[in-house]
PDB file of C-alpha atoms in Angstrom:
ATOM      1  CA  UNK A   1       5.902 -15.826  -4.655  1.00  0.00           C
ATOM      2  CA  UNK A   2       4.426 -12.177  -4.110  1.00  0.00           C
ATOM      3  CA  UNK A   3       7.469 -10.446  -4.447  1.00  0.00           C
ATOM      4  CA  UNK A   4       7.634  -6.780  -6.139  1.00  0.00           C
ATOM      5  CA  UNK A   5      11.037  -5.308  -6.633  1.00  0.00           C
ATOM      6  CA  UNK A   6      12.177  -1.998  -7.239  1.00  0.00           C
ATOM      7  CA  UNK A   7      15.866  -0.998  -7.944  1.00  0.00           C
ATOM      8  CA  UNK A   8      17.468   1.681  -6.585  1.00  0.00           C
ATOM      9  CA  UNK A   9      16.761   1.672  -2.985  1.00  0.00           C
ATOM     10  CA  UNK A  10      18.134   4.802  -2.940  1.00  0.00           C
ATOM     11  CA  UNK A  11      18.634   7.653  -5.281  1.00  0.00           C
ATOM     12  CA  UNK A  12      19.593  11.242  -4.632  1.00  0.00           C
ATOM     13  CA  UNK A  13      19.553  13.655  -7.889  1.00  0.00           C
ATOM     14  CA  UNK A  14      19.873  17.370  -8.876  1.00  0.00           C
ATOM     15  CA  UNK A  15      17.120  19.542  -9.953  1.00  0.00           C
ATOM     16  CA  UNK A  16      18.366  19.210 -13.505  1.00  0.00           C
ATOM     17  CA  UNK A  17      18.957  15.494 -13.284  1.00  0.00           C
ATOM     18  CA  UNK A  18      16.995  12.589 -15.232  1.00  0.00           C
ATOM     19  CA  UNK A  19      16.763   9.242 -13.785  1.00  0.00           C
ATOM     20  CA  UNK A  20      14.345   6.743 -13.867  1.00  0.00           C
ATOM     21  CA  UNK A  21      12.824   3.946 -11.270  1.00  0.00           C
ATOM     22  CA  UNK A  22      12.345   0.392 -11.591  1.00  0.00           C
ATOM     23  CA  UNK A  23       9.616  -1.930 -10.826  1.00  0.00           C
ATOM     24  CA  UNK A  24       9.387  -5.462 -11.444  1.00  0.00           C
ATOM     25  CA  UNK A  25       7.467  -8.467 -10.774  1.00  0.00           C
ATOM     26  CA  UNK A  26       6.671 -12.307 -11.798  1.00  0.00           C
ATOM     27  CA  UNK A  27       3.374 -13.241 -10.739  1.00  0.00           C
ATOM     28  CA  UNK A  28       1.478 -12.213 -13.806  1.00  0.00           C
ATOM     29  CA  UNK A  29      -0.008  -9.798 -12.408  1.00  0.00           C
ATOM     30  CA  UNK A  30      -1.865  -7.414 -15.117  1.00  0.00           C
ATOM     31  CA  UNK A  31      -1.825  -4.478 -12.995  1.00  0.00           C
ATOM     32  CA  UNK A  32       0.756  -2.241 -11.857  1.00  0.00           C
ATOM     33  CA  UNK A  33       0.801   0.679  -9.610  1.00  0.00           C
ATOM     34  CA  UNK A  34       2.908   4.170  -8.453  1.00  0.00           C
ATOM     35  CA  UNK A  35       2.316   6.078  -5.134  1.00  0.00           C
ATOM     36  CA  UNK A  36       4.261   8.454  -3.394  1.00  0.00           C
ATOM     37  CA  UNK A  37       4.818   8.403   0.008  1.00  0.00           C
ATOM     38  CA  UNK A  38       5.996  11.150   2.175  1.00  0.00           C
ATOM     39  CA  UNK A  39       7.707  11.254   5.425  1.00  0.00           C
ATOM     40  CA  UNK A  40       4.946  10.530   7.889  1.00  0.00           C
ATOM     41  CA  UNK A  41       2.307  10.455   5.401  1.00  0.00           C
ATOM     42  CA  UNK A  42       0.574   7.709   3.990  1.00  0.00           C
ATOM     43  CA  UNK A  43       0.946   6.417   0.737  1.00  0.00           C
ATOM     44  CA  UNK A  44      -0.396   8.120  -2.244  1.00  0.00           C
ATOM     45  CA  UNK A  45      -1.626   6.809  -5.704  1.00  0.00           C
ATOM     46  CA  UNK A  46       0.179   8.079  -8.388  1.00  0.00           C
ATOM     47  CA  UNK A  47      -0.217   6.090 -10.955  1.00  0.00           C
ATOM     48  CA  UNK A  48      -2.185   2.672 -12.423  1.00  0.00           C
ATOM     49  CA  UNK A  49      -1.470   0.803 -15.574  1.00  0.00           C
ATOM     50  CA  UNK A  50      -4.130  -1.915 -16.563  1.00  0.00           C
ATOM     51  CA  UNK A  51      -2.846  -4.798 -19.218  1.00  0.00           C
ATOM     52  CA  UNK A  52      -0.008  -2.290 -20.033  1.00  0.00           C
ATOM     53  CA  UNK A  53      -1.943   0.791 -20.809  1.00  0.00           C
ATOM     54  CA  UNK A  54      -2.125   4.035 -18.236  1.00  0.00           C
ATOM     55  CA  UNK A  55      -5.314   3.962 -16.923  1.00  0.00           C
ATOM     56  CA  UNK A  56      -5.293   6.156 -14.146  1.00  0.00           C
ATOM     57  CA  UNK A  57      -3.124   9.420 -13.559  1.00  0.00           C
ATOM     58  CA  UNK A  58      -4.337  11.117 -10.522  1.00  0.00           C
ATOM     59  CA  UNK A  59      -3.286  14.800 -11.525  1.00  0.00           C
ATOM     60  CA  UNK A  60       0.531  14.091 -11.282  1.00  0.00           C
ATOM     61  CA  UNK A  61       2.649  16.764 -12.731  1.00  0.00           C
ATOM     62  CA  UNK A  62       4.083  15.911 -16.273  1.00  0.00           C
ATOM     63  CA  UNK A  63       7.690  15.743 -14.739  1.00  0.00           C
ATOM     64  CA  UNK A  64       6.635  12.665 -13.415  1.00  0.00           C
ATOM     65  CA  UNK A  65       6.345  10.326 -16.455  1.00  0.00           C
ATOM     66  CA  UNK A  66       5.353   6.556 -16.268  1.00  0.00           C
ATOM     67  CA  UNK A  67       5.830   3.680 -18.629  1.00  0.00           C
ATOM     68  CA  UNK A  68       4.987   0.376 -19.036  1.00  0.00           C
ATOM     69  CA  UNK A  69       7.550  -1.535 -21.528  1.00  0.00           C
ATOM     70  CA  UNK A  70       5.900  -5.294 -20.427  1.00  0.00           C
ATOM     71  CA  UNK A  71       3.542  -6.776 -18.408  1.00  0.00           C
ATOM     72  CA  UNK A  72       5.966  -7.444 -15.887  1.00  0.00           C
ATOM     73  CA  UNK A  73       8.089  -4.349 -15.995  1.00  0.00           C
ATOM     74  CA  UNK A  74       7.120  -0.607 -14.791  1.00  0.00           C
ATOM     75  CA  UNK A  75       9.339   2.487 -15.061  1.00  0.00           C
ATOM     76  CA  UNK A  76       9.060   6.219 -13.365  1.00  0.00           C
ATOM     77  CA  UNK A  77      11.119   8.185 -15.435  1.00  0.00           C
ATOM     78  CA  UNK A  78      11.941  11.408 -13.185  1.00  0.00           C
ATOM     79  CA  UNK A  79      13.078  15.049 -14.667  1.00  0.00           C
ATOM     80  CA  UNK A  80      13.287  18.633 -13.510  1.00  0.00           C
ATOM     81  CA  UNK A  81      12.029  17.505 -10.115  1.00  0.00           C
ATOM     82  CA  UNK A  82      12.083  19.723  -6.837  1.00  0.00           C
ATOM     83  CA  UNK A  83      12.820  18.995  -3.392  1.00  0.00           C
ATOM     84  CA  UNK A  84       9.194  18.592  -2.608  1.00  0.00           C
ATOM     85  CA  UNK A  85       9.315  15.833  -4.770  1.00  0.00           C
ATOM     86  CA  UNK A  86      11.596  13.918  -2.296  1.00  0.00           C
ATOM     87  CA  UNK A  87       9.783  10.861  -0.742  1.00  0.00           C
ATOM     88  CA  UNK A  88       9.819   7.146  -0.995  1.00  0.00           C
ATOM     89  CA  UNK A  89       8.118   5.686  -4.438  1.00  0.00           C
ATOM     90  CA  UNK A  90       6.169   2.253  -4.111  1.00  0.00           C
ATOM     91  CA  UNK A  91       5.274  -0.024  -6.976  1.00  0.00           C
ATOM     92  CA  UNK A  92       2.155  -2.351  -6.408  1.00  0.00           C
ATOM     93  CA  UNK A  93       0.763  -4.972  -8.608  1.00  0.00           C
ATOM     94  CA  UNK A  94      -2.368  -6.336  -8.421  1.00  0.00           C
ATOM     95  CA  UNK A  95      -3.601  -9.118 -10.069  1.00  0.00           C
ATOM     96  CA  UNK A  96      -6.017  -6.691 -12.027  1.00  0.00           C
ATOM     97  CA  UNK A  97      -7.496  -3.454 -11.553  1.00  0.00           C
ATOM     98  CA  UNK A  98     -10.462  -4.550 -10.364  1.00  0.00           C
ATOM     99  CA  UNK A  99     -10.265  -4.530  -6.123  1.00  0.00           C
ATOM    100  CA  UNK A 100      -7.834  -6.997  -6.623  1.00  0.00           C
ATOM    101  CA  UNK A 101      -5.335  -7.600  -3.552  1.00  0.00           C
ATOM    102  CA  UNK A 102      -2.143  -5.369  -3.794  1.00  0.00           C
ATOM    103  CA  UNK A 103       1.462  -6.172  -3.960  1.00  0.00           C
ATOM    104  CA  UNK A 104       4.172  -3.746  -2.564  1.00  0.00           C
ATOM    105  CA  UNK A 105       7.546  -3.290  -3.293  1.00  0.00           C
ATOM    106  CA  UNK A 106      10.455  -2.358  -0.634  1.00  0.00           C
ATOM    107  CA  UNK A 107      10.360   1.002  -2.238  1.00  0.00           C
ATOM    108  CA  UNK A 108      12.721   3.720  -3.602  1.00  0.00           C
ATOM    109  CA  UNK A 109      13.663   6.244  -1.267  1.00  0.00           C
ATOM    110  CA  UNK A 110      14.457   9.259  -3.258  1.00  0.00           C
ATOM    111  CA  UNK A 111      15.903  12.740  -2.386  1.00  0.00           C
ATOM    112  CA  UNK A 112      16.177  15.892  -4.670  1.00  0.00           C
ATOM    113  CA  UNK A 113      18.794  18.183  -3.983  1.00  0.00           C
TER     114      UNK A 113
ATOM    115  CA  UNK B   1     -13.071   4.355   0.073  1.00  0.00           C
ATOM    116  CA  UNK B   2     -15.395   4.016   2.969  1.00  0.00           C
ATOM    117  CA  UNK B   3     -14.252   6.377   5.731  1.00  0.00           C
ATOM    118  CA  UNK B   4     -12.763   3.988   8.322  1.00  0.00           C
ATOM    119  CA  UNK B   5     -11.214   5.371  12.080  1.00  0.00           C
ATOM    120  CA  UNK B   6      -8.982   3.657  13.234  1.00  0.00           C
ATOM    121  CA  UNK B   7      -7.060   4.741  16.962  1.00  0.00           C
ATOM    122  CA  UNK B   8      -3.714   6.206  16.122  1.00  0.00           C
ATOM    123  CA  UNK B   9      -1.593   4.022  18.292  1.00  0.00           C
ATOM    124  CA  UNK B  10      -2.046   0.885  20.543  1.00  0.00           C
ATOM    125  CA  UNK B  11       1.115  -1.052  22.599  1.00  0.00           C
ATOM    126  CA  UNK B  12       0.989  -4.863  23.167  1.00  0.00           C
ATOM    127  CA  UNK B  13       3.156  -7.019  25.133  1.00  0.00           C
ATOM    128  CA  UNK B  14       5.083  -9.622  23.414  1.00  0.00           C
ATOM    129  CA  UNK B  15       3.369 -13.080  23.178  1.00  0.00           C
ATOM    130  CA  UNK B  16       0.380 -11.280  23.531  1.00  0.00           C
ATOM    131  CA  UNK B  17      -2.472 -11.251  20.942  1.00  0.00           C
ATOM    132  CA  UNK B  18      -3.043  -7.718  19.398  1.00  0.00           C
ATOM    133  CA  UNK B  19      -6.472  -6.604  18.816  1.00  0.00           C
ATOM    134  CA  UNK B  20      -6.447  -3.824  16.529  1.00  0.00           C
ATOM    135  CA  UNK B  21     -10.000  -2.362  15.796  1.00  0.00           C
ATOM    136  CA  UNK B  22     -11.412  -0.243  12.809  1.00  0.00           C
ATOM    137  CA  UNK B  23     -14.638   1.376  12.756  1.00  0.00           C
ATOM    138  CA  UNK B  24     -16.010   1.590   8.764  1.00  0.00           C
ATOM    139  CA  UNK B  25     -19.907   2.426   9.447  1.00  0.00           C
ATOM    140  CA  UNK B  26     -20.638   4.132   6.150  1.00  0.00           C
ATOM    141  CA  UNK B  27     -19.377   0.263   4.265  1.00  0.00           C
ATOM    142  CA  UNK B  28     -21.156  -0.413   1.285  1.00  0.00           C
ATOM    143  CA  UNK B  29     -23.093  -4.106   1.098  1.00  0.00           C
ATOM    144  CA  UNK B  30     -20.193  -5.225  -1.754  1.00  0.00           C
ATOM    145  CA  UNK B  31     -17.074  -3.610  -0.106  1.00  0.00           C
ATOM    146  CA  UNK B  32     -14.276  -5.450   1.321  1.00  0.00           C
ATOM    147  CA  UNK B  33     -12.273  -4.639   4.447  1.00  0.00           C
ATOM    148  CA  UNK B  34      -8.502  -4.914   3.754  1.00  0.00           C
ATOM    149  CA  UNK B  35      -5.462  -4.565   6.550  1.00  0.00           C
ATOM    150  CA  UNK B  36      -2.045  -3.561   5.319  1.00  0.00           C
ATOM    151  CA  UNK B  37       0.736  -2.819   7.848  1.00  0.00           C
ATOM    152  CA  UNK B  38       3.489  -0.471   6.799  1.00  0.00           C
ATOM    153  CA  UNK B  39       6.759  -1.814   9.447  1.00  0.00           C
ATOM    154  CA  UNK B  40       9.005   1.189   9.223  1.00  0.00           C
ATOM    155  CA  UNK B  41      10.675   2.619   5.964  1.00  0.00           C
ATOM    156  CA  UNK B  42       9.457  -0.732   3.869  1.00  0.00           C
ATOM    157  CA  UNK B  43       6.894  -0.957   1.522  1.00  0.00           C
ATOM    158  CA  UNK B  44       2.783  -1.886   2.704  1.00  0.00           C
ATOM    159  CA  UNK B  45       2.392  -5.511   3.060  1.00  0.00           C
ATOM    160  CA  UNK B  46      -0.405  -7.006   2.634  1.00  0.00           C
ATOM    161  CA  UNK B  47      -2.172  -8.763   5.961  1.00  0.00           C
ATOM    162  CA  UNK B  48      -5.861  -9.822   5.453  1.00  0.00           C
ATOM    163  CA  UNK B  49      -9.293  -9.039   3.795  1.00  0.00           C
ATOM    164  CA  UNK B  50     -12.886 -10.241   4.279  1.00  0.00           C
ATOM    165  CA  UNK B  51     -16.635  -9.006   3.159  1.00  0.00           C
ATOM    166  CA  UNK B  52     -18.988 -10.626   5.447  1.00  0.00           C
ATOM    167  CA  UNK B  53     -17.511 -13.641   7.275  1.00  0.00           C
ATOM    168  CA  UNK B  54     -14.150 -13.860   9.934  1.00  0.00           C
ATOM    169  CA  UNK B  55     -11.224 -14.850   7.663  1.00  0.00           C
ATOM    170  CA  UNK B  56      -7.759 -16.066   9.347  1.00  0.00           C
ATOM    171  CA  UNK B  57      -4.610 -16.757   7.767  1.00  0.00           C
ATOM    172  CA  UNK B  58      -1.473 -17.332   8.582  1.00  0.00           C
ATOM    173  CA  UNK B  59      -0.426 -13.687   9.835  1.00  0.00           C
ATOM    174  CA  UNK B  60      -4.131 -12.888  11.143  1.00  0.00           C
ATOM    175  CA  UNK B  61      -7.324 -13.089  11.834  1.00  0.00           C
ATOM    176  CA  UNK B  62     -10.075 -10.887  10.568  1.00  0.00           C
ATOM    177  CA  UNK B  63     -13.349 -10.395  12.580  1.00  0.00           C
ATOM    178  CA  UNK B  64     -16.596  -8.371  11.005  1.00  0.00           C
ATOM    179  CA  UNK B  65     -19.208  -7.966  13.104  1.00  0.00           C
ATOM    180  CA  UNK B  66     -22.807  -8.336  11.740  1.00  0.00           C
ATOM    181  CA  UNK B  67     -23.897  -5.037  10.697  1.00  0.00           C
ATOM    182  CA  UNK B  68     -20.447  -4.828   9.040  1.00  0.00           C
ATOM    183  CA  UNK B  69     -19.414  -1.381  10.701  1.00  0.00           C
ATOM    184  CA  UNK B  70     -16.735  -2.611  12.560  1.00  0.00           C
ATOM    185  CA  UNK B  71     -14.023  -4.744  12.395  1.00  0.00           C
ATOM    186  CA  UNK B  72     -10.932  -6.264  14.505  1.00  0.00           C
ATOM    187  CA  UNK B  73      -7.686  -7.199  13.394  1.00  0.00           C
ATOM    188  CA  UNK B  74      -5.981 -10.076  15.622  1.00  0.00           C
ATOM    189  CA  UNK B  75      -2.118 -11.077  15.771  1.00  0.00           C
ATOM    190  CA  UNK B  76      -2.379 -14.041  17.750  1.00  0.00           C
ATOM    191  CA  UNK B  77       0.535 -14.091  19.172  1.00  0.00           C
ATOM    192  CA  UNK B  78       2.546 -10.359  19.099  1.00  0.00           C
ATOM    193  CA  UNK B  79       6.325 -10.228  18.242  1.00  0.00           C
ATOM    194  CA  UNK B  80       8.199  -7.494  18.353  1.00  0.00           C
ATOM    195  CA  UNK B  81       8.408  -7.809  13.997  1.00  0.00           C
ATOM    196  CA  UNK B  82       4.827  -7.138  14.513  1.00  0.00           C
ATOM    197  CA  UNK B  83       5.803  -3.723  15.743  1.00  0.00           C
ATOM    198  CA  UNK B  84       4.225  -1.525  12.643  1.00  0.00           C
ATOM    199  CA  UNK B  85       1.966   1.069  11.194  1.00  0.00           C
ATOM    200  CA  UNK B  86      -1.642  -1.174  10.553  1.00  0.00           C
ATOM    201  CA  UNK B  87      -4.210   0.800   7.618  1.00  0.00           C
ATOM    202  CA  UNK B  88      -7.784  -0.376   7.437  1.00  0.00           C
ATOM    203  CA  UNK B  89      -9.579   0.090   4.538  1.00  0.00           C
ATOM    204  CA  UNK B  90     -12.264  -0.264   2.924  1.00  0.00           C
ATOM    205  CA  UNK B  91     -11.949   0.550  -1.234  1.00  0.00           C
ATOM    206  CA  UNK B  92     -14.921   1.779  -3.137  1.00  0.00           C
ATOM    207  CA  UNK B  93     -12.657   1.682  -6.149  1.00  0.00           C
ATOM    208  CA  UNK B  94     -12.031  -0.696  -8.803  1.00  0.00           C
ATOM    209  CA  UNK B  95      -8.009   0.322  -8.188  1.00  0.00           C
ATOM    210  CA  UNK B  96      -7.485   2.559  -5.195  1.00  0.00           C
ATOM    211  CA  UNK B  97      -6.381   2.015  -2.190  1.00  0.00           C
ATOM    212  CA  UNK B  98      -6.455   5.630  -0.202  1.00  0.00           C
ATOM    213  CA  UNK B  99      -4.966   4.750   2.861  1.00  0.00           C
ATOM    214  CA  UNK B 100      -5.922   6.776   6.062  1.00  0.00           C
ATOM    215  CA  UNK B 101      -3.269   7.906   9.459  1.00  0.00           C
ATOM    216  CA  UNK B 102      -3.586   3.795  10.656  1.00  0.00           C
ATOM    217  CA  UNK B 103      -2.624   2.266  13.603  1.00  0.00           C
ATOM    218  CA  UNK B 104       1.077   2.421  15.527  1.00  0.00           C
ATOM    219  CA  UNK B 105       1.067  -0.920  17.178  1.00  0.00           C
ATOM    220  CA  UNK B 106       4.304  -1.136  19.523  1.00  0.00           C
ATOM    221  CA  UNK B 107       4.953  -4.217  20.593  1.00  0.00           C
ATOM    222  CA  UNK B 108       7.095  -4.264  24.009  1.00  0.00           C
ATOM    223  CA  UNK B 109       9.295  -6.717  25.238  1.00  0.00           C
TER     224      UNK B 109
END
């Protein structure tokens, strides 16, 4: 089984809104990824968690704020975001951070108002 | 990652096999090539990934030539499901995968 999920498929918020995205997967994988991917574009790492801890951030503003409660569970916790920020957010695990084949969710397709 | 060029779109005929190349000349001895395809408005999925030697799998088959600057990506048989956005790459990283424009392979009926 190499299945990621990632719940909503679709979100649409306000500029003033929180929400948060989920991620999760069952293959004991120990590493967990966020990119961004906007229309057209191709994806874009975000974020990488290694055995639970942030490892990477590449230079993501602060409204963007990742968490890992478990090793098989990842969260994007959204706030104050602007329309910019609209896109479609993939979660990837890997089985570690180390070149390690990667693991893609369907996505969250997201839209700021 | 090792640069890697890729042409930005390719059409096959169904039943047909696909050959999708990549050119990576500036790969490192210990770097993999990895193909991802991207079918529209779903998440990457992972296709195939070899170092030295031609790999095959059930969705593919991966062949590196010698020198390791090029590589081709074969669907043996093209459906139009195969009909997708195909990113070579080749990571330098421990953890990232920077993924470049790809491929457009249209399959036609």
């Amino acid at each position: 089984d190499t299945e990621v999920t990632q719940t909503p498929k679709h979100l649409v918020m306000g500029m003033t809104n929180k929400k948060s995205l989920k991620c999760e997967q069952h293959m004991g994988h120990r590493a967990m990824y966020w990119y961004k991917q906007k229309a057209k574009k191709p994806p874009e790492l975000m974020f990488v968690y290694s055995y639970e801890k942030l490892s990477i951030n590449e230079s993501v503003p602060s409204r963007f704020s990742p968490e890992c409660p478990n090793s098989s569970l990842l969260n994007l916790h959204l706030h104050a975001l602007q329309p910019e920020d609209s896109a479609l957010y993939l979660c990837a695990s890997s089985p570690r951070a180390v070149r390690d084949t990667q693991y893609f969710g369907p996505g969250t397709r997201l839209t700021v108002l | 990652d090792a640069k890697t060029t890729q042409p930005p779109s390719m059409d096959c005929a169904e039943g047909r096999a696909a050959n999708l190349p990549c050119n990576h000349s500036t790969i490192s001895g210990n770097e993999y090539v990895y193909w991802y395809r991207q079918i529209h408005s779903q998440g990457p999925q992972y296709i195939i990934h070899g170092l030295k030697n031609n790999e095959t799998n059930e969705m593919a088959s991966l062949i590196i030539t010698e020198d390791r600057k090029s590589s081709t990506l074969i669907l043996p048989h093209a459906t139009l499901r195969d009909t997708a956005v195909y990113y070579c790459i080749a990571p330098r990283s421990n953890y990232k995968l920077t993924f470049g424009k790809g491929t457009l392979l249209t399959v036609n009926p």
